[in-house]
Amino acid sequence: MAENVKPRIKAPTTVKKGDVFEVKTLIQHEMESGQRKDKDGKPIPRQIINKFTCSLNGKTVFSMDLEPAISANPYIVFNLKATESGTLEFKWLDDNGAVYSATQQLTVN
Amino acid sequence: METKNSTGTMRLNRRSFLSLVGGAALALPLATLLPKTAQAGSKEADEFLKSKVKGAMKDGRVTIIAPEIAENGNTVPITITVESPMTEKDYVKTVYLVAEGNPNPGVATFNLSPMMGEAKVDIRIRLAKTQKVIAVAEMSDGSAWKGSQEIKVTIGGCGG
């Protein structure tokens, strides 16, 4: 479950200034909705990734609030415009307080 | 006593009986649906959106691309696009995604920025049953635009 959380990023490392490029993100997570019941009929408590953010050089460029209606292993794809080189940082916030993160260098020329 | 007497009251009785039956027929589906799983319904989805979006929502500019028939409600791929130049002066600020037929209407809230170049997001969502999915985009100028898509679901994504 939550121990096995592995974020993955697929984005170009070098882009031409002004170009719009695609960023694909995937994180392994159950996204336990809180709607399901276990074998004894007791509700399984909710545990989801509730927020995702992407920042470039510390400035948030995209963020998303997730609800239980997001599928397990949240897959999020969005676009970014190549404006400056720097570090892309991705963060996922878990209901249990954990924060998973990944970074990638971006070169704009 | 009244039923025995005149045809007039008979008719009235029959009428009231019929209206009762009709009323019950109308009330029944609602009564059977609501307490069972407390589905969100279009009213709840509407209220949810109204609590989030200040201005009036106009139709247009927002497109939801989704499969017409989703075999597995556990993971339905969805693409939301909003027509916008995405410049510092004119961009999409927030997009709310709601599902009318899920236990809770809210699916996701996206906070966009001009740095994205294009207002387009792909995600995978859970849908409990066949229903309408609505996206509302709030622009930097304060206007709000709405788009929706009906998605048929073969196997719901809330079981267990």
GROMACS .gro file of C-alpha atoms in nm:
model
  269
    1MET     CA    1   0.000   0.000   0.000
    2ALA     CA    2   0.143   0.329   0.109
    3GLU     CA    3   0.494   0.184   0.154
    4ASN     CA    4   0.502   0.105  -0.211
    5VAL     CA    5   0.457   0.453  -0.347
    6LYS     CA    6   0.673   0.516  -0.650
    7PRO     CA    7   0.636   0.830  -0.857
    8ARG     CA    8   0.726   0.829  -1.224
    9ILE     CA    9   0.775   1.124  -1.454
   10LYS     CA   10   0.799   1.135  -1.828
   11ALA     CA   11   0.895   1.473  -1.965
   12PRO     CA   12   1.157   1.597  -2.208
   13THR     CA   13   1.486   1.717  -2.058
   14THR     CA   14   1.565   1.965  -2.333
   15VAL     CA   15   1.309   2.187  -2.499
   16LYS     CA   16   1.311   2.482  -2.732
   17LYS     CA   17   1.210   2.814  -2.578
   18GLY     CA   18   0.844   2.888  -2.636
   19ASP     CA   19   0.751   2.530  -2.714
   20VAL     CA   20   0.467   2.360  -2.532
   21PHE     CA   21   0.562   2.015  -2.410
   22GLU     CA   22   0.380   1.734  -2.237
   23VAL     CA   23   0.450   1.611  -1.884
   24LYS     CA   24   0.323   1.268  -1.785
   25THR     CA   25   0.314   1.166  -1.421
   26LEU     CA   26   0.216   0.844  -1.255
   27ILE     CA   27   0.229   0.741  -0.891
   28GLN     CA   28   0.158   0.400  -0.749
   29HIS     CA   29  -0.115   0.441  -0.492
   30GLU     CA   30  -0.425   0.248  -0.393
   31MET     CA   31  -0.643   0.559  -0.370
   32GLU     CA   32  -0.863   0.386  -0.113
   33SER     CA   33  -1.190   0.571  -0.161
   34GLY     CA   34  -1.349   0.515   0.180
   35GLN     CA   35  -1.654   0.369   0.003
   36ARG     CA   36  -1.540   0.009   0.010
   37LYS     CA   37  -1.603  -0.245   0.285
   38ASP     CA   38  -1.378  -0.525   0.405
   39LYS     CA   39  -1.475  -0.892   0.443
   40ASP     CA   40  -1.649  -0.822   0.775
   41GLY     CA   41  -1.854  -0.541   0.627
   42LYS     CA   42  -1.658  -0.269   0.802
   43PRO     CA   43  -1.583   0.036   0.591
   44ILE     CA   44  -1.219   0.065   0.484
   45PRO     CA   45  -1.097   0.412   0.583
   46ARG     CA   46  -1.018   0.654   0.305
   47GLN     CA   47  -0.656   0.698   0.210
   48ILE     CA   48  -0.585   0.886  -0.108
   49ILE     CA   49  -0.339   1.127  -0.260
   50ASN     CA   50  -0.528   1.450  -0.204
   51LYS     CA   51  -0.301   1.699  -0.374
   52PHE     CA   52  -0.054   1.709  -0.657
   53THR     CA   53   0.170   2.002  -0.740
   54CYS     CA   54   0.425   2.074  -1.007
   55SER     CA   55   0.664   2.363  -0.967
   56LEU     CA   56   0.942   2.508  -1.175
   57ASN     CA   57   1.226   2.667  -0.976
   58GLY     CA   58   1.002   2.684  -0.673
   59LYS     CA   59   0.708   2.850  -0.847
   60THR     CA   60   0.392   2.643  -0.872
   61VAL     CA   61   0.290   2.604  -1.235
   62PHE     CA   62   0.017   2.345  -1.195
   63SER     CA   63  -0.163   2.189  -0.902
   64MET     CA   64  -0.458   1.963  -0.857
   65ASP     CA   65  -0.685   1.861  -0.570
   66LEU     CA   66  -0.778   1.497  -0.593
   67GLU     CA   67  -1.095   1.335  -0.462
   68PRO     CA   68  -1.167   0.965  -0.408
   69ALA     CA   69  -1.313   0.959  -0.760
   70ILE     CA   70  -0.961   0.958  -0.904
   71SER     CA   71  -0.853   0.610  -1.012
   72ALA     CA   72  -0.588   0.408  -0.833
   73ASN     CA   73  -0.233   0.490  -0.942
   74PRO     CA   74  -0.319   0.850  -1.034
   75TYR     CA   75  -0.204   0.929  -1.386
   76ILE     CA   76  -0.191   1.299  -1.459
   77VAL     CA   77  -0.085   1.450  -1.790
   78PHE     CA   78  -0.055   1.821  -1.853
   79ASN     CA   79   0.133   2.069  -2.068
   80LEU     CA   80   0.400   2.320  -1.986
   81LYS     CA   81   0.546   2.604  -2.186
   82ALA     CA   82   0.923   2.623  -2.210
   83THR     CA   83   1.013   2.955  -2.051
   84GLU     CA   84   1.324   2.896  -1.840
   85SER     CA   85   1.570   2.623  -1.749
   86GLY     CA   86   1.560   2.482  -1.402
   87THR     CA   87   1.426   2.212  -1.176
   88LEU     CA   88   1.081   2.070  -1.215
   89GLU     CA   89   0.956   1.945  -0.883
   90PHE     CA   90   0.657   1.717  -0.843
   91LYS     CA   91   0.484   1.652  -0.511
   92TRP     CA   92   0.205   1.421  -0.407
   93LEU     CA   93   0.039   1.462  -0.067
   94ASP     CA   94  -0.104   1.155   0.101
   95ASP     CA   95  -0.401   1.159   0.342
   96ASN     CA   96  -0.168   1.006   0.603
   97GLY     CA   97   0.059   1.311   0.592
   98ALA     CA   98   0.329   1.157   0.374
   99VAL     CA   99   0.472   1.360   0.087
  100TYR     CA  100   0.617   1.184  -0.215
  101SER     CA  101   0.829   1.384  -0.453
  102ALA     CA  102   1.029   1.365  -0.770
  103THR     CA  103   1.245   1.614  -0.954
  104GLN     CA  104   1.369   1.653  -1.304
  105GLN     CA  105   1.608   1.897  -1.467
  106LEU     CA  106   1.478   2.098  -1.757
  107THR     CA  107   1.698   2.275  -2.009
  108VAL     CA  108   1.542   2.543  -2.224
  109ASN     CA  109   1.741   2.667  -2.521
  110MET     CA  110  -6.997   0.552   0.387
  111GLU     CA  111  -6.916   0.794   0.105
  112THR     CA  112  -6.811   0.518  -0.128
  113LYS     CA  113  -7.151   0.357  -0.106
  114ASN     CA  114  -7.357   0.667  -0.179
  115SER     CA  115  -7.328   0.843  -0.507
  116THR     CA  116  -7.135   0.795  -0.827
  117GLY     CA  117  -6.997   1.146  -0.779
  118THR     CA  118  -6.803   1.054  -0.474
  119MET     CA  119  -6.710   0.730  -0.639
  120ARG     CA  120  -6.548   0.921  -0.917
  121LEU     CA  121  -6.375   1.149  -0.676
  122ASN     CA  122  -6.250   0.854  -0.488
  123ARG     CA  123  -6.126   0.688  -0.797
  124ARG     CA  124  -5.958   1.009  -0.901
  125SER     CA  125  -5.793   1.058  -0.570
  126PHE     CA  126  -5.699   0.694  -0.571
  127LEU     CA  127  -5.541   0.731  -0.914
  128SER     CA  128  -5.355   1.044  -0.817
  129LEU     CA  129  -5.231   0.863  -0.511
  130VAL     CA  130  -5.109   0.575  -0.719
  131GLY     CA  131  -4.950   0.816  -0.963
  132GLY     CA  132  -4.784   1.004  -0.681
  133ALA     CA  133  -4.658   0.684  -0.531
  134ALA     CA  134  -4.524   0.571  -0.867
  135LEU     CA  135  -4.334   0.897  -0.891
  136ALA     CA  136  -4.215   0.891  -0.535
  137LEU     CA  137  -4.110   0.529  -0.536
  138PRO     CA  138  -3.805   0.545  -0.760
  139LEU     CA  139  -3.679   0.846  -0.567
  140ALA     CA  140  -3.740   0.679  -0.235
  141THR     CA  141  -3.572   0.359  -0.341
  142LEU     CA  142  -3.277   0.537  -0.495
  143LEU     CA  143  -3.193   0.796  -0.237
  144PRO     CA  144  -3.140   0.619   0.092
  145LYS     CA  145  -2.962   0.327  -0.072
  146THR     CA  146  -2.630   0.474  -0.170
  147ALA     CA  147  -2.691   0.848  -0.147
  148GLN     CA  148  -2.592   0.918  -0.507
  149ALA     CA  149  -2.490   1.271  -0.580
  150GLY     CA  150  -2.746   1.343  -0.851
  151SER     CA  151  -2.756   1.641  -1.082
  152LYS     CA  152  -2.891   1.868  -0.808
  153GLU     CA  153  -2.599   1.797  -0.578
  154ALA     CA  154  -2.355   1.840  -0.863
  155ASP     CA  155  -2.517   2.174  -0.943
  156GLU     CA  156  -2.504   2.289  -0.584
  157PHE     CA  157  -2.143   2.177  -0.557
  158LEU     CA  158  -2.051   2.382  -0.863
  159LYS     CA  159  -2.247   2.684  -0.742
  160SER     CA  160  -2.063   2.673  -0.410
  161LYS     CA  161  -1.731   2.687  -0.596
  162VAL     CA  162  -1.797   2.911  -0.894
  163LYS     CA  163  -1.906   3.268  -0.827
  164GLY     CA  164  -2.017   3.397  -1.165
  165ALA     CA  165  -2.276   3.263  -1.407
  166MET     CA  166  -2.167   2.954  -1.598
  167LYS     CA  167  -2.198   2.981  -1.972
  168ASP     CA  168  -2.188   2.683  -2.204
  169GLY     CA  169  -1.885   2.649  -2.425
  170ARG     CA  170  -1.506   2.667  -2.442
  171VAL     CA  171  -1.473   2.358  -2.222
  172THR     CA  172  -1.447   2.016  -2.387
  173ILE     CA  173  -1.441   1.680  -2.217
  174ILE     CA  174  -1.306   1.398  -2.428
  175ALA     CA  175  -1.397   1.058  -2.291
  176PRO     CA  176  -1.494   0.719  -2.425
  177GLU     CA  177  -1.864   0.702  -2.504
  178ILE     CA  178  -1.876   0.364  -2.336
  179ALA     CA  179  -1.640   0.296  -2.048
  180GLU     CA  180  -1.616  -0.074  -1.984
  181ASN     CA  181  -1.452  -0.037  -1.649
  182GLY     CA  182  -1.578   0.240  -1.423
  183ASN     CA  183  -1.266   0.204  -1.209
  184THR     CA  184  -1.051   0.380  -1.459
  185VAL     CA  185  -1.208   0.603  -1.721
  186PRO     CA  186  -0.962   0.812  -1.921
  187ILE     CA  187  -1.070   1.172  -1.953
  188THR     CA  188  -0.919   1.471  -2.129
  189ILE     CA  189  -1.031   1.821  -2.044
  190THR     CA  190  -0.944   2.106  -2.274
  191VAL     CA  191  -1.035   2.472  -2.238
  192GLU     CA  192  -1.012   2.725  -2.518
  193SER     CA  193  -0.781   2.991  -2.388
  194PRO     CA  194  -0.468   3.172  -2.508
  195MET     CA  195  -0.309   3.097  -2.168
  196THR     CA  196  -0.122   3.427  -2.149
  197GLU     CA  197  -0.052   3.637  -1.839
  198LYS     CA  198  -0.354   3.852  -1.923
  199ASP     CA  199  -0.598   3.582  -2.022
  200TYR     CA  200  -0.574   3.232  -1.884
  201VAL     CA  201  -0.771   2.955  -1.718
  202LYS     CA  202  -0.740   2.981  -1.341
  203THR     CA  203  -0.933   2.683  -1.213
  204VAL     CA  204  -1.117   2.386  -1.356
  205TYR     CA  205  -1.369   2.192  -1.148
  206LEU     CA  206  -1.458   1.842  -1.255
  207VAL     CA  207  -1.776   1.687  -1.115
  208ALA     CA  208  -1.959   1.360  -1.171
  209GLU     CA  209  -2.336   1.355  -1.124
  210GLY     CA  210  -2.375   0.988  -1.042
  211ASN     CA  211  -2.092   0.929  -0.796
  212PRO     CA  212  -2.134   0.913  -0.417
  213ASN     CA  213  -1.969   1.256  -0.402
  214PRO     CA  214  -1.995   1.500  -0.690
  215GLY     CA  215  -1.638   1.634  -0.669
  216VAL     CA  216  -1.378   1.454  -0.878
  217ALA     CA  217  -1.090   1.698  -0.902
  218THR     CA  218  -0.999   2.065  -0.898
  219PHE     CA  219  -0.721   2.185  -1.125
  220ASN     CA  220  -0.528   2.505  -1.063
  221LEU     CA  221  -0.374   2.618  -1.386
  222SER     CA  222  -0.126   2.891  -1.472
  223PRO     CA  223  -0.011   3.077  -1.785
  224MET     CA  224   0.309   2.871  -1.757
  225MET     CA  225   0.118   2.575  -1.899
  226GLY     CA  226   0.089   2.719  -2.247
  227GLU     CA  227  -0.220   2.513  -2.316
  228ALA     CA  228  -0.521   2.434  -2.095
  229LYS     CA  229  -0.532   2.059  -2.133
  230VAL     CA  230  -0.525   1.788  -1.869
  231ASP     CA  231  -0.552   1.410  -1.893
  232ILE     CA  232  -0.657   1.202  -1.595
  233ARG     CA  233  -0.825   0.874  -1.512
  234ILE     CA  234  -1.134   0.878  -1.297
  235ARG     CA  235  -1.376   0.643  -1.124
  236LEU     CA  236  -1.741   0.643  -1.222
  237ALA     CA  237  -2.003   0.453  -1.022
  238LYS     CA  238  -2.249   0.423  -1.310
  239THR     CA  239  -2.358   0.573  -1.639
  240GLN     CA  240  -2.372   0.946  -1.589
  241LYS     CA  241  -2.288   1.297  -1.697
  242VAL     CA  242  -1.949   1.442  -1.618
  243ILE     CA  243  -1.923   1.822  -1.603
  244ALA     CA  244  -1.622   2.051  -1.614
  245VAL     CA  245  -1.637   2.420  -1.531
  246ALA     CA  246  -1.348   2.652  -1.607
  247GLU     CA  247  -1.296   2.979  -1.425
  248MET     CA  248  -1.100   3.230  -1.630
  249SER     CA  249  -0.866   3.501  -1.510
  250ASP     CA  250  -1.124   3.762  -1.617
  251GLY     CA  251  -1.382   3.607  -1.383
  252SER     CA  252  -1.601   3.442  -1.645
  253ALA     CA  253  -1.697   3.077  -1.611
  254TRP     CA  254  -1.751   2.823  -1.886
  255LYS     CA  255  -1.906   2.482  -1.875
  256GLY     CA  256  -1.879   2.163  -2.076
  257SER     CA  257  -2.019   1.817  -2.016
  258GLN     CA  258  -2.009   1.466  -2.148
  259GLU     CA  259  -2.234   1.166  -2.095
  260ILE     CA  260  -2.038   0.848  -2.026
  261LYS     CA  261  -2.189   0.502  -2.030
  262VAL     CA  262  -2.038   0.274  -1.770
  263THR     CA  263  -2.063  -0.104  -1.801
  264ILE     CA  264  -1.909  -0.199  -1.467
  265GLY     CA  265  -1.923   0.061  -1.190
  266GLY     CA  266  -1.612   0.175  -1.010
  267CYS     CA  267  -1.733   0.193  -0.653
  268GLY     CA  268  -1.785  -0.172  -0.569
  269GLY     CA  269  -1.612  -0.385  -0.312
   0.00000   0.00000   0.00000
